[in-house]
Amino acid sequence: MPPSTDLRDLLGGPVLDVAPRLLGSVLRHGAVACRITEVEAYDGPRDPGSHAYRGETARNAVMFGPPGHLYVYFTYGMHYCCNVVCGPEGEPRAVLLRAGEIVDGVDLARSRRTPVGGDRQLARGPANLCRALAIDAAQNGHYLTTPPLTLTPPDAPAADGRTGPRVGLRLAAEPPWRFWSAGEPSVSAYRPAVTRRREP
DNA sequence: GCTCCGATTATCT
DNA sequence: GATAATCGGAGCG
């Protein structure tokens, strides 16, 4: 029997089709595994919300490469977030992994996240997810079929899929390109982008 | 060089 | 709701 879904096949379609199908995927890094419950799509150079909007740079180069690799970026001086690069090569499409439920290695994940409330908060929010899984700049560009860091698509599409606006963007927040599984307590809270106060 | 500000989070009121 | 923490990318001159 072939693997339920080959990662490379899955990532080849339009990113708005790929993103919801990644719900239920398991992202594993060593002893810690996370079932993804919330994602966002970033579609090519014409998406003003995408890091690739203004073309390829050293930072976003991984997004322009072949699908199946992990694009990790550093933001706010302290946080990492990770994306799955989608195809085809040359088109900078990616899906941001926003939240999930830790399904293996809970103790290790919790030790990386102290202090934290309940286990459902371990990977709630994109930066928290990376921390729980110990993903940082060292994993940028990693190919997700190669242990110890792998992404396994679900056997069947996730039930109760929902869509809504993306989180935290000032530009292009309006297309409903955020996808999550209804009823999952690990899904992050929606916050509209804040406009920073300017000094007088 | 220098400045602005971000695909965030925790913590305060 | 508001803000600090903290730093590198990107734009501008």
JSON list of C-alpha atoms (C1' of nucleotides) in Angstrom, two decimals:
[
{"chain": "A", "resi": 1, "resn": "MET", "atom": "CA", "xyz": [0.00, 0.00, 0.00]},
{"chain": "A", "resi": 2, "resn": "PRO", "atom": "CA", "xyz": [1.41, 3.37, -0.96]},
{"chain": "A", "resi": 3, "resn": "PRO", "atom": "CA", "xyz": [1.84, 6.05, 1.62]},
{"chain": "A", "resi": 4, "resn": "SER", "atom": "CA", "xyz": [-1.50, 7.66, 2.37]},
{"chain": "A", "resi": 5, "resn": "THR", "atom": "CA", "xyz": [-0.51, 10.87, 0.66]},
{"chain": "A", "resi": 6, "resn": "ASP", "atom": "CA", "xyz": [2.84, 11.74, -0.75]},
{"chain": "A", "resi": 7, "resn": "LEU", "atom": "CA", "xyz": [3.99, 15.09, 0.56]},
{"chain": "A", "resi": 8, "resn": "ARG", "atom": "CA", "xyz": [5.34, 16.20, -2.78]},
{"chain": "A", "resi": 9, "resn": "ASP", "atom": "CA", "xyz": [2.10, 15.38, -4.59]},
{"chain": "A", "resi": 10, "resn": "LEU", "atom": "CA", "xyz": [0.08, 17.18, -1.99]},
{"chain": "A", "resi": 11, "resn": "LEU", "atom": "CA", "xyz": [2.13, 20.36, -2.18]},
{"chain": "A", "resi": 12, "resn": "GLY", "atom": "CA", "xyz": [1.92, 20.66, -5.94]},
{"chain": "A", "resi": 13, "resn": "GLY", "atom": "CA", "xyz": [-1.58, 22.11, -6.17]},
{"chain": "A", "resi": 14, "resn": "PRO", "atom": "CA", "xyz": [-2.81, 25.67, -5.72]},
{"chain": "A", "resi": 15, "resn": "VAL", "atom": "CA", "xyz": [-1.86, 26.91, -2.29]},
{"chain": "A", "resi": 16, "resn": "LEU", "atom": "CA", "xyz": [-5.47, 27.65, -1.34]},
{"chain": "A", "resi": 17, "resn": "ASP", "atom": "CA", "xyz": [-6.17, 23.99, -2.01]},
{"chain": "A", "resi": 18, "resn": "VAL", "atom": "CA", "xyz": [-3.05, 22.75, -0.29]},
{"chain": "A", "resi": 19, "resn": "ALA", "atom": "CA", "xyz": [-3.42, 24.72, 2.92]},
{"chain": "A", "resi": 20, "resn": "PRO", "atom": "CA", "xyz": [-6.64, 23.13, 4.24]},
{"chain": "A", "resi": 21, "resn": "ARG", "atom": "CA", "xyz": [-5.34, 19.69, 3.29]},
{"chain": "A", "resi": 22, "resn": "LEU", "atom": "CA", "xyz": [-2.40, 20.20, 5.61]},
{"chain": "A", "resi": 23, "resn": "LEU", "atom": "CA", "xyz": [-4.76, 20.34, 8.56]},
{"chain": "A", "resi": 24, "resn": "GLY", "atom": "CA", "xyz": [-4.25, 17.11, 10.46]},
{"chain": "A", "resi": 25, "resn": "SER", "atom": "CA", "xyz": [-0.68, 16.69, 9.27]},
{"chain": "A", "resi": 26, "resn": "VAL", "atom": "CA", "xyz": [1.89, 15.63, 11.84]},
{"chain": "A", "resi": 27, "resn": "LEU", "atom": "CA", "xyz": [5.04, 17.68, 12.08]},
{"chain": "A", "resi": 28, "resn": "ARG", "atom": "CA", "xyz": [7.70, 15.72, 13.93]},
{"chain": "A", "resi": 29, "resn": "HIS", "atom": "CA", "xyz": [11.04, 16.97, 15.13]},
{"chain": "A", "resi": 30, "resn": "GLY", "atom": "CA", "xyz": [12.86, 14.21, 16.96]},
{"chain": "A", "resi": 31, "resn": "ALA", "atom": "CA", "xyz": [10.88, 13.10, 19.97]},
{"chain": "A", "resi": 32, "resn": "VAL", "atom": "CA", "xyz": [8.24, 15.80, 19.69]},
{"chain": "A", "resi": 33, "resn": "ALA", "atom": "CA", "xyz": [5.33, 15.55, 17.26]},
{"chain": "A", "resi": 34, "resn": "CYS", "atom": "CA", "xyz": [2.55, 18.02, 16.60]},
{"chain": "A", "resi": 35, "resn": "ARG", "atom": "CA", "xyz": [-0.78, 17.54, 14.80]},
{"chain": "A", "resi": 36, "resn": "ILE", "atom": "CA", "xyz": [-1.45, 20.72, 12.87]},
{"chain": "A", "resi": 37, "resn": "THR", "atom": "CA", "xyz": [-4.81, 22.38, 13.56]},
{"chain": "A", "resi": 38, "resn": "GLU", "atom": "CA", "xyz": [-4.38, 25.83, 12.04]},
{"chain": "A", "resi": 39, "resn": "VAL", "atom": "CA", "xyz": [-2.58, 27.19, 8.97]},
{"chain": "A", "resi": 40, "resn": "GLU", "atom": "CA", "xyz": [-2.45, 30.24, 6.71]},
{"chain": "A", "resi": 41, "resn": "ALA", "atom": "CA", "xyz": [-1.75, 30.44, 2.98]},
{"chain": "A", "resi": 42, "resn": "TYR", "atom": "CA", "xyz": [0.68, 32.87, 1.37]},
{"chain": "A", "resi": 43, "resn": "ASP", "atom": "CA", "xyz": [0.34, 32.97, -2.37]},
{"chain": "A", "resi": 44, "resn": "GLY", "atom": "CA", "xyz": [3.15, 34.08, -4.56]},
{"chain": "A", "resi": 45, "resn": "PRO", "atom": "CA", "xyz": [4.69, 37.44, -5.35]},
{"chain": "A", "resi": 46, "resn": "ARG", "atom": "CA", "xyz": [1.33, 39.11, -5.81]},
{"chain": "A", "resi": 47, "resn": "ASP", "atom": "CA", "xyz": [0.24, 38.56, -2.21]},
{"chain": "A", "resi": 48, "resn": "PRO", "atom": "CA", "xyz": [0.99, 41.80, -0.33]},
{"chain": "A", "resi": 49, "resn": "GLY", "atom": "CA", "xyz": [0.99, 39.85, 2.92]},
{"chain": "A", "resi": 50, "resn": "SER", "atom": "CA", "xyz": [3.77, 37.54, 1.79]},
{"chain": "A", "resi": 51, "resn": "HIS", "atom": "CA", "xyz": [7.43, 37.96, 2.58]},
{"chain": "A", "resi": 52, "resn": "ALA", "atom": "CA", "xyz": [8.01, 37.23, -1.10]},
{"chain": "A", "resi": 53, "resn": "TYR", "atom": "CA", "xyz": [5.88, 40.17, -2.26]},
{"chain": "A", "resi": 54, "resn": "ARG", "atom": "CA", "xyz": [8.90, 42.29, -3.16]},
{"chain": "A", "resi": 55, "resn": "GLY", "atom": "CA", "xyz": [10.89, 39.53, -4.75]},
{"chain": "A", "resi": 56, "resn": "GLU", "atom": "CA", "xyz": [13.56, 37.10, -3.70]},
{"chain": "A", "resi": 57, "resn": "THR", "atom": "CA", "xyz": [16.05, 38.02, -0.98]},
{"chain": "A", "resi": 58, "resn": "ALA", "atom": "CA", "xyz": [18.50, 36.06, 1.13]},
{"chain": "A", "resi": 59, "resn": "ARG", "atom": "CA", "xyz": [15.88, 35.83, 3.84]},
{"chain": "A", "resi": 60, "resn": "ASN", "atom": "CA", "xyz": [13.04, 34.41, 1.78]},
{"chain": "A", "resi": 61, "resn": "ALA", "atom": "CA", "xyz": [15.06, 32.43, -0.76]},
{"chain": "A", "resi": 62, "resn": "VAL", "atom": "CA", "xyz": [13.73, 29.11, 0.53]},
{"chain": "A", "resi": 63, "resn": "MET", "atom": "CA", "xyz": [10.21, 30.14, -0.50]},
{"chain": "A", "resi": 64, "resn": "PHE", "atom": "CA", "xyz": [11.38, 30.32, -4.11]},
{"chain": "A", "resi": 65, "resn": "GLY", "atom": "CA", "xyz": [12.86, 26.83, -4.03]},
{"chain": "A", "resi": 66, "resn": "PRO", "atom": "CA", "xyz": [11.24, 23.43, -4.55]},
{"chain": "A", "resi": 67, "resn": "PRO", "atom": "CA", "xyz": [8.22, 22.39, -2.46]},
{"chain": "A", "resi": 68, "resn": "GLY", "atom": "CA", "xyz": [8.48, 20.32, 0.67]},
{"chain": "A", "resi": 69, "resn": "HIS", "atom": "CA", "xyz": [11.11, 22.41, 2.39]},
{"chain": "A", "resi": 70, "resn": "LEU", "atom": "CA", "xyz": [10.66, 24.39, 5.59]},
{"chain": "A", "resi": 71, "resn": "TYR", "atom": "CA", "xyz": [10.89, 28.18, 5.49]},
{"chain": "A", "resi": 72, "resn": "VAL", "atom": "CA", "xyz": [11.77, 29.49, 8.96]},
{"chain": "A", "resi": 73, "resn": "TYR", "atom": "CA", "xyz": [11.88, 33.21, 9.65]},
{"chain": "A", "resi": 74, "resn": "PHE", "atom": "CA", "xyz": [12.80, 35.26, 12.69]},
{"chain": "A", "resi": 75, "resn": "THR", "atom": "CA", "xyz": [10.56, 38.11, 13.79]},
{"chain": "A", "resi": 76, "resn": "TYR", "atom": "CA", "xyz": [9.99, 40.64, 16.58]},
{"chain": "A", "resi": 77, "resn": "GLY", "atom": "CA", "xyz": [13.54, 40.08, 17.71]},
{"chain": "A", "resi": 78, "resn": "MET", "atom": "CA", "xyz": [12.66, 36.89, 19.54]},
{"chain": "A", "resi": 79, "resn": "HIS", "atom": "CA", "xyz": [10.31, 34.59, 17.67]},
{"chain": "A", "resi": 80, "resn": "TYR", "atom": "CA", "xyz": [10.61, 31.98, 14.95]},
{"chain": "A", "resi": 81, "resn": "CYS", "atom": "CA", "xyz": [7.75, 30.91, 12.71]},
{"chain": "A", "resi": 82, "resn": "CYS", "atom": "CA", "xyz": [7.76, 28.16, 10.11]},
{"chain": "A", "resi": 83, "resn": "ASN", "atom": "CA", "xyz": [6.14, 27.58, 6.72]},
{"chain": "A", "resi": 84, "resn": "VAL", "atom": "CA", "xyz": [5.83, 24.63, 4.39]},
{"chain": "A", "resi": 85, "resn": "VAL", "atom": "CA", "xyz": [7.01, 25.67, 0.93]},
{"chain": "A", "resi": 86, "resn": "CYS", "atom": "CA", "xyz": [4.56, 24.74, -1.83]},
{"chain": "A", "resi": 87, "resn": "GLY", "atom": "CA", "xyz": [5.24, 24.27, -5.49]},
{"chain": "A", "resi": 88, "resn": "PRO", "atom": "CA", "xyz": [6.01, 24.79, -8.17]},
{"chain": "A", "resi": 89, "resn": "GLU", "atom": "CA", "xyz": [9.61, 25.84, -7.88]},
{"chain": "A", "resi": 90, "resn": "GLY", "atom": "CA", "xyz": [10.07, 29.49, -8.66]},
{"chain": "A", "resi": 91, "resn": "GLU", "atom": "CA", "xyz": [6.62, 30.42, -7.35]},
{"chain": "A", "resi": 92, "resn": "PRO", "atom": "CA", "xyz": [7.02, 31.62, -3.76]},
{"chain": "A", "resi": 93, "resn": "ARG", "atom": "CA", "xyz": [4.02, 29.91, -2.18]},
{"chain": "A", "resi": 94, "resn": "ALA", "atom": "CA", "xyz": [3.99, 28.76, 1.40]},
{"chain": "A", "resi": 95, "resn": "VAL", "atom": "CA", "xyz": [1.70, 27.67, 4.20]},
{"chain": "A", "resi": 96, "resn": "LEU", "atom": "CA", "xyz": [2.35, 29.08, 7.67]},
{"chain": "A", "resi": 97, "resn": "LEU", "atom": "CA", "xyz": [1.89, 26.52, 10.44]},
{"chain": "A", "resi": 98, "resn": "ARG", "atom": "CA", "xyz": [0.04, 28.52, 13.08]},
{"chain": "A", "resi": 99, "resn": "ALA", "atom": "CA", "xyz": [-0.97, 26.01, 15.71]},
{"chain": "A", "resi": 100, "resn": "GLY", "atom": "CA", "xyz": [-1.28, 22.37, 16.62]},
{"chain": "A", "resi": 101, "resn": "GLU", "atom": "CA", "xyz": [-1.65, 19.79, 19.33]},
{"chain": "A", "resi": 102, "resn": "ILE", "atom": "CA", "xyz": [1.41, 18.06, 20.73]},
{"chain": "A", "resi": 103, "resn": "VAL", "atom": "CA", "xyz": [0.78, 14.35, 20.24]},
{"chain": "A", "resi": 104, "resn": "ASP", "atom": "CA", "xyz": [4.18, 12.97, 21.24]},
{"chain": "A", "resi": 105, "resn": "GLY", "atom": "CA", "xyz": [6.96, 14.18, 23.51]},
{"chain": "A", "resi": 106, "resn": "VAL", "atom": "CA", "xyz": [4.64, 16.33, 25.60]},
{"chain": "A", "resi": 107, "resn": "ASP", "atom": "CA", "xyz": [7.03, 16.45, 28.54]},
{"chain": "A", "resi": 108, "resn": "LEU", "atom": "CA", "xyz": [9.92, 17.64, 26.39]},
{"chain": "A", "resi": 109, "resn": "ALA", "atom": "CA", "xyz": [7.74, 20.20, 24.64]},
{"chain": "A", "resi": 110, "resn": "ARG", "atom": "CA", "xyz": [6.49, 21.48, 27.98]},
{"chain": "A", "resi": 111, "resn": "SER", "atom": "CA", "xyz": [10.05, 21.87, 29.27]},
{"chain": "A", "resi": 112, "resn": "ARG", "atom": "CA", "xyz": [10.78, 24.17, 26.33]},
{"chain": "A", "resi": 113, "resn": "ARG", "atom": "CA", "xyz": [7.69, 26.24, 26.98]},
{"chain": "A", "resi": 114, "resn": "THR", "atom": "CA", "xyz": [7.74, 26.88, 30.72]},
{"chain": "A", "resi": 115, "resn": "PRO", "atom": "CA", "xyz": [5.88, 28.60, 32.08]},
{"chain": "A", "resi": 116, "resn": "VAL", "atom": "CA", "xyz": [2.80, 27.53, 30.21]},
{"chain": "A", "resi": 117, "resn": "GLY", "atom": "CA", "xyz": [-0.77, 26.74, 31.21]},
{"chain": "A", "resi": 118, "resn": "GLY", "atom": "CA", "xyz": [-2.43, 23.65, 29.83]},
{"chain": "A", "resi": 119, "resn": "ASP", "atom": "CA", "xyz": [-0.88, 21.29, 27.31]},
{"chain": "A", "resi": 120, "resn": "ARG", "atom": "CA", "xyz": [-3.27, 22.56, 24.67]},
{"chain": "A", "resi": 121, "resn": "GLN", "atom": "CA", "xyz": [-1.34, 25.83, 24.74]},
{"chain": "A", "resi": 122, "resn": "LEU", "atom": "CA", "xyz": [2.01, 24.22, 24.02]},
{"chain": "A", "resi": 123, "resn": "ALA", "atom": "CA", "xyz": [1.79, 24.85, 20.28]},
{"chain": "A", "resi": 124, "resn": "ARG", "atom": "CA", "xyz": [-0.92, 27.53, 20.21]},
{"chain": "A", "resi": 125, "resn": "GLY", "atom": "CA", "xyz": [0.36, 30.28, 17.93]},
{"chain": "A", "resi": 126, "resn": "PRO", "atom": "CA", "xyz": [3.09, 30.05, 15.29]},
{"chain": "A", "resi": 127, "resn": "ALA", "atom": "CA", "xyz": [5.99, 31.12, 17.49]},
{"chain": "A", "resi": 128, "resn": "ASN", "atom": "CA", "xyz": [4.90, 28.84, 20.31]},
{"chain": "A", "resi": 129, "resn": "LEU", "atom": "CA", "xyz": [4.67, 25.95, 17.88]},
{"chain": "A", "resi": 130, "resn": "CYS", "atom": "CA", "xyz": [8.27, 26.50, 16.81]},
{"chain": "A", "resi": 131, "resn": "ARG", "atom": "CA", "xyz": [9.44, 26.72, 20.39]},
{"chain": "A", "resi": 132, "resn": "ALA", "atom": "CA", "xyz": [7.70, 23.53, 21.42]},
{"chain": "A", "resi": 133, "resn": "LEU", "atom": "CA", "xyz": [9.32, 21.73, 18.48]},
{"chain": "A", "resi": 134, "resn": "ALA", "atom": "CA", "xyz": [12.72, 23.42, 18.85]},
{"chain": "A", "resi": 135, "resn": "ILE", "atom": "CA", "xyz": [12.57, 24.86, 15.35]},
{"chain": "A", "resi": 136, "resn": "ASP", "atom": "CA", "xyz": [14.82, 27.82, 14.67]},
{"chain": "A", "resi": 137, "resn": "ALA", "atom": "CA", "xyz": [17.03, 29.22, 11.92]},
{"chain": "A", "resi": 138, "resn": "ALA", "atom": "CA", "xyz": [19.03, 25.99, 11.84]},
{"chain": "A", "resi": 139, "resn": "GLN", "atom": "CA", "xyz": [16.02, 24.24, 10.29]},
{"chain": "A", "resi": 140, "resn": "ASN", "atom": "CA", "xyz": [15.46, 26.82, 7.55]},
{"chain": "A", "resi": 141, "resn": "GLY", "atom": "CA", "xyz": [15.45, 25.03, 4.22]},
{"chain": "A", "resi": 142, "resn": "HIS", "atom": "CA", "xyz": [15.16, 21.54, 5.73]},
{"chain": "A", "resi": 143, "resn": "TYR", "atom": "CA", "xyz": [13.48, 19.00, 3.47]},
{"chain": "A", "resi": 144, "resn": "LEU", "atom": "CA", "xyz": [10.48, 17.64, 5.29]},
{"chain": "A", "resi": 145, "resn": "THR", "atom": "CA", "xyz": [10.79, 14.02, 4.27]},
{"chain": "A", "resi": 146, "resn": "THR", "atom": "CA", "xyz": [14.18, 13.74, 5.99]},
{"chain": "A", "resi": 147, "resn": "PRO", "atom": "CA", "xyz": [14.32, 12.77, 9.67]},
{"chain": "A", "resi": 148, "resn": "PRO", "atom": "CA", "xyz": [14.52, 14.01, 12.31]},
{"chain": "A", "resi": 149, "resn": "LEU", "atom": "CA", "xyz": [12.23, 16.75, 10.99]},
{"chain": "A", "resi": 150, "resn": "THR", "atom": "CA", "xyz": [9.34, 15.46, 8.93]},
{"chain": "A", "resi": 151, "resn": "LEU", "atom": "CA", "xyz": [5.81, 16.35, 7.87]},
{"chain": "A", "resi": 152, "resn": "THR", "atom": "CA", "xyz": [3.31, 13.56, 7.40]},
{"chain": "A", "resi": 153, "resn": "PRO", "atom": "CA", "xyz": [0.04, 14.43, 5.63]},
{"chain": "A", "resi": 154, "resn": "PRO", "atom": "CA", "xyz": [-3.19, 13.07, 7.10]},
{"chain": "A", "resi": 155, "resn": "ASP", "atom": "CA", "xyz": [-4.81, 9.87, 5.85]},
{"chain": "A", "resi": 156, "resn": "ALA", "atom": "CA", "xyz": [-8.03, 11.76, 5.28]},
{"chain": "A", "resi": 157, "resn": "PRO", "atom": "CA", "xyz": [-8.90, 15.43, 5.08]},
{"chain": "A", "resi": 158, "resn": "ALA", "atom": "CA", "xyz": [-9.54, 17.00, 8.47]},
{"chain": "A", "resi": 159, "resn": "ALA", "atom": "CA", "xyz": [-13.16, 17.29, 9.46]},
{"chain": "A", "resi": 160, "resn": "ASP", "atom": "CA", "xyz": [-14.78, 20.56, 10.45]},
{"chain": "A", "resi": 161, "resn": "GLY", "atom": "CA", "xyz": [-12.48, 22.75, 8.41]},
{"chain": "A", "resi": 162, "resn": "ARG", "atom": "CA", "xyz": [-13.15, 26.45, 8.72]},
{"chain": "A", "resi": 163, "resn": "THR", "atom": "CA", "xyz": [-11.78, 29.53, 7.00]},
{"chain": "A", "resi": 164, "resn": "GLY", "atom": "CA", "xyz": [-11.33, 33.16, 7.97]},
{"chain": "A", "resi": 165, "resn": "PRO", "atom": "CA", "xyz": [-9.04, 36.18, 7.70]},
{"chain": "A", "resi": 166, "resn": "ARG", "atom": "CA", "xyz": [-5.34, 35.85, 8.29]},
{"chain": "A", "resi": 167, "resn": "VAL", "atom": "CA", "xyz": [-3.95, 36.99, 11.60]},
{"chain": "A", "resi": 168, "resn": "GLY", "atom": "CA", "xyz": [-1.74, 39.94, 12.37]},
{"chain": "A", "resi": 169, "resn": "LEU", "atom": "CA", "xyz": [-1.27, 41.37, 8.92]},
{"chain": "A", "resi": 170, "resn": "ARG", "atom": "CA", "xyz": [-1.86, 45.01, 8.18]},
{"chain": "A", "resi": 171, "resn": "LEU", "atom": "CA", "xyz": [-1.99, 44.33, 4.45]},
{"chain": "A", "resi": 172, "resn": "ALA", "atom": "CA", "xyz": [-4.23, 41.85, 2.76]},
{"chain": "A", "resi": 173, "resn": "ALA", "atom": "CA", "xyz": [-5.73, 40.39, 5.90]},
{"chain": "A", "resi": 174, "resn": "GLU", "atom": "CA", "xyz": [-9.08, 40.21, 4.23]},
{"chain": "A", "resi": 175, "resn": "PRO", "atom": "CA", "xyz": [-8.91, 37.15, 1.96]},
{"chain": "A", "resi": 176, "resn": "PRO", "atom": "CA", "xyz": [-10.07, 34.14, 3.94]},
{"chain": "A", "resi": 177, "resn": "TRP", "atom": "CA", "xyz": [-6.76, 32.36, 3.74]},
{"chain": "A", "resi": 178, "resn": "ARG", "atom": "CA", "xyz": [-6.62, 31.09, 7.29]},
{"chain": "A", "resi": 179, "resn": "PHE", "atom": "CA", "xyz": [-7.76, 27.53, 7.82]},
{"chain": "A", "resi": 180, "resn": "TRP", "atom": "CA", "xyz": [-8.41, 25.70, 11.06]},
{"chain": "A", "resi": 181, "resn": "SER", "atom": "CA", "xyz": [-10.19, 22.70, 12.47]},
{"chain": "A", "resi": 182, "resn": "ALA", "atom": "CA", "xyz": [-13.31, 23.68, 14.36]},
{"chain": "A", "resi": 183, "resn": "GLY", "atom": "CA", "xyz": [-13.44, 22.70, 17.99]},
{"chain": "A", "resi": 184, "resn": "GLU", "atom": "CA", "xyz": [-9.68, 22.35, 18.42]},
{"chain": "A", "resi": 185, "resn": "PRO", "atom": "CA", "xyz": [-8.60, 24.08, 21.62]},
{"chain": "A", "resi": 186, "resn": "SER", "atom": "CA", "xyz": [-5.10, 24.52, 20.27]},
{"chain": "A", "resi": 187, "resn": "VAL", "atom": "CA", "xyz": [-6.26, 26.96, 17.58]},
{"chain": "A", "resi": 188, "resn": "SER", "atom": "CA", "xyz": [-4.83, 30.40, 18.27]},
{"chain": "A", "resi": 189, "resn": "ALA", "atom": "CA", "xyz": [-6.98, 33.37, 19.11]},
{"chain": "A", "resi": 190, "resn": "TYR", "atom": "CA", "xyz": [-7.74, 35.76, 16.26]},
{"chain": "A", "resi": 191, "resn": "ARG", "atom": "CA", "xyz": [-6.30, 39.23, 16.74]},
{"chain": "A", "resi": 192, "resn": "PRO", "atom": "CA", "xyz": [-6.54, 41.93, 14.12]},
{"chain": "A", "resi": 193, "resn": "ALA", "atom": "CA", "xyz": [-3.25, 43.63, 13.30]},
{"chain": "A", "resi": 194, "resn": "VAL", "atom": "CA", "xyz": [-2.44, 46.47, 15.65]},
{"chain": "A", "resi": 195, "resn": "THR", "atom": "CA", "xyz": [-1.34, 49.81, 14.34]},
{"chain": "A", "resi": 196, "resn": "ARG", "atom": "CA", "xyz": [1.69, 50.90, 16.25]},
{"chain": "A", "resi": 197, "resn": "ARG", "atom": "CA", "xyz": [1.41, 54.25, 17.97]},
{"chain": "A", "resi": 198, "resn": "ARG", "atom": "CA", "xyz": [3.71, 56.86, 16.49]},
{"chain": "A", "resi": 199, "resn": "GLU", "atom": "CA", "xyz": [5.81, 59.11, 18.67]},
{"chain": "A", "resi": 200, "resn": "PRO", "atom": "CA", "xyz": [4.57, 62.71, 18.45]},
{"chain": "B", "resi": 1, "resn": "DG", "atom": "C1'", "xyz": [24.23, 54.45, 7.93]},
{"chain": "B", "resi": 2, "resn": "DC", "atom": "C1'", "xyz": [19.78, 55.21, 9.95]},
{"chain": "B", "resi": 3, "resn": "DT", "atom": "C1'", "xyz": [14.93, 54.51, 10.79]},
{"chain": "B", "resi": 4, "resn": "DC", "atom": "C1'", "xyz": [10.75, 52.09, 10.76]},
{"chain": "B", "resi": 5, "resn": "DC", "atom": "C1'", "xyz": [8.25, 48.20, 11.88]},
{"chain": "B", "resi": 6, "resn": "DG", "atom": "C1'", "xyz": [6.93, 43.26, 11.62]},
{"chain": "B", "resi": 7, "resn": "DA", "atom": "C1'", "xyz": [3.03, 36.40, 9.33]},
{"chain": "B", "resi": 8, "resn": "DT", "atom": "C1'", "xyz": [4.27, 37.52, 18.00]},
{"chain": "B", "resi": 9, "resn": "DT", "atom": "C1'", "xyz": [3.66, 36.75, 22.80]},
{"chain": "B", "resi": 10, "resn": "DA", "atom": "C1'", "xyz": [3.18, 37.57, 27.73]},
{"chain": "B", "resi": 11, "resn": "DT", "atom": "C1'", "xyz": [1.65, 40.52, 31.03]},
{"chain": "B", "resi": 12, "resn": "DC", "atom": "C1'", "xyz": [-0.28, 44.59, 32.74]},
{"chain": "B", "resi": 13, "resn": "DT", "atom": "C1'", "xyz": [-4.58, 47.49, 33.65]},
{"chain": "C", "resi": 1, "resn": "DG", "atom": "C1'", "xyz": [-7.09, 47.14, 25.32]},
{"chain": "C", "resi": 2, "resn": "DA", "atom": "C1'", "xyz": [-2.21, 48.49, 25.65]},
{"chain": "C", "resi": 3, "resn": "DT", "atom": "C1'", "xyz": [2.52, 47.76, 25.69]},
{"chain": "C", "resi": 4, "resn": "DA", "atom": "C1'", "xyz": [7.32, 46.00, 26.40]},
{"chain": "C", "resi": 5, "resn": "DA", "atom": "C1'", "xyz": [10.62, 42.81, 24.85]},
{"chain": "C", "resi": 6, "resn": "DT", "atom": "C1'", "xyz": [14.21, 42.69, 21.15]},
{"chain": "C", "resi": 7, "resn": "DC", "atom": "C1'", "xyz": [16.60, 42.38, 16.37]},
{"chain": "C", "resi": 8, "resn": "DG", "atom": "C1'", "xyz": [17.10, 41.97, 11.58]},
{"chain": "C", "resi": 9, "resn": "DG", "atom": "C1'", "xyz": [15.02, 43.02, 6.94]},
{"chain": "C", "resi": 10, "resn": "DA", "atom": "C1'", "xyz": [13.91, 46.49, 3.93]},
{"chain": "C", "resi": 11, "resn": "DG", "atom": "C1'", "xyz": [13.56, 51.21, 2.38]},
{"chain": "C", "resi": 12, "resn": "DC", "atom": "C1'", "xyz": [15.65, 55.50, 1.93]},
{"chain": "C", "resi": 13, "resn": "DG", "atom": "C1'", "xyz": [19.40, 58.96, 1.25]}
]
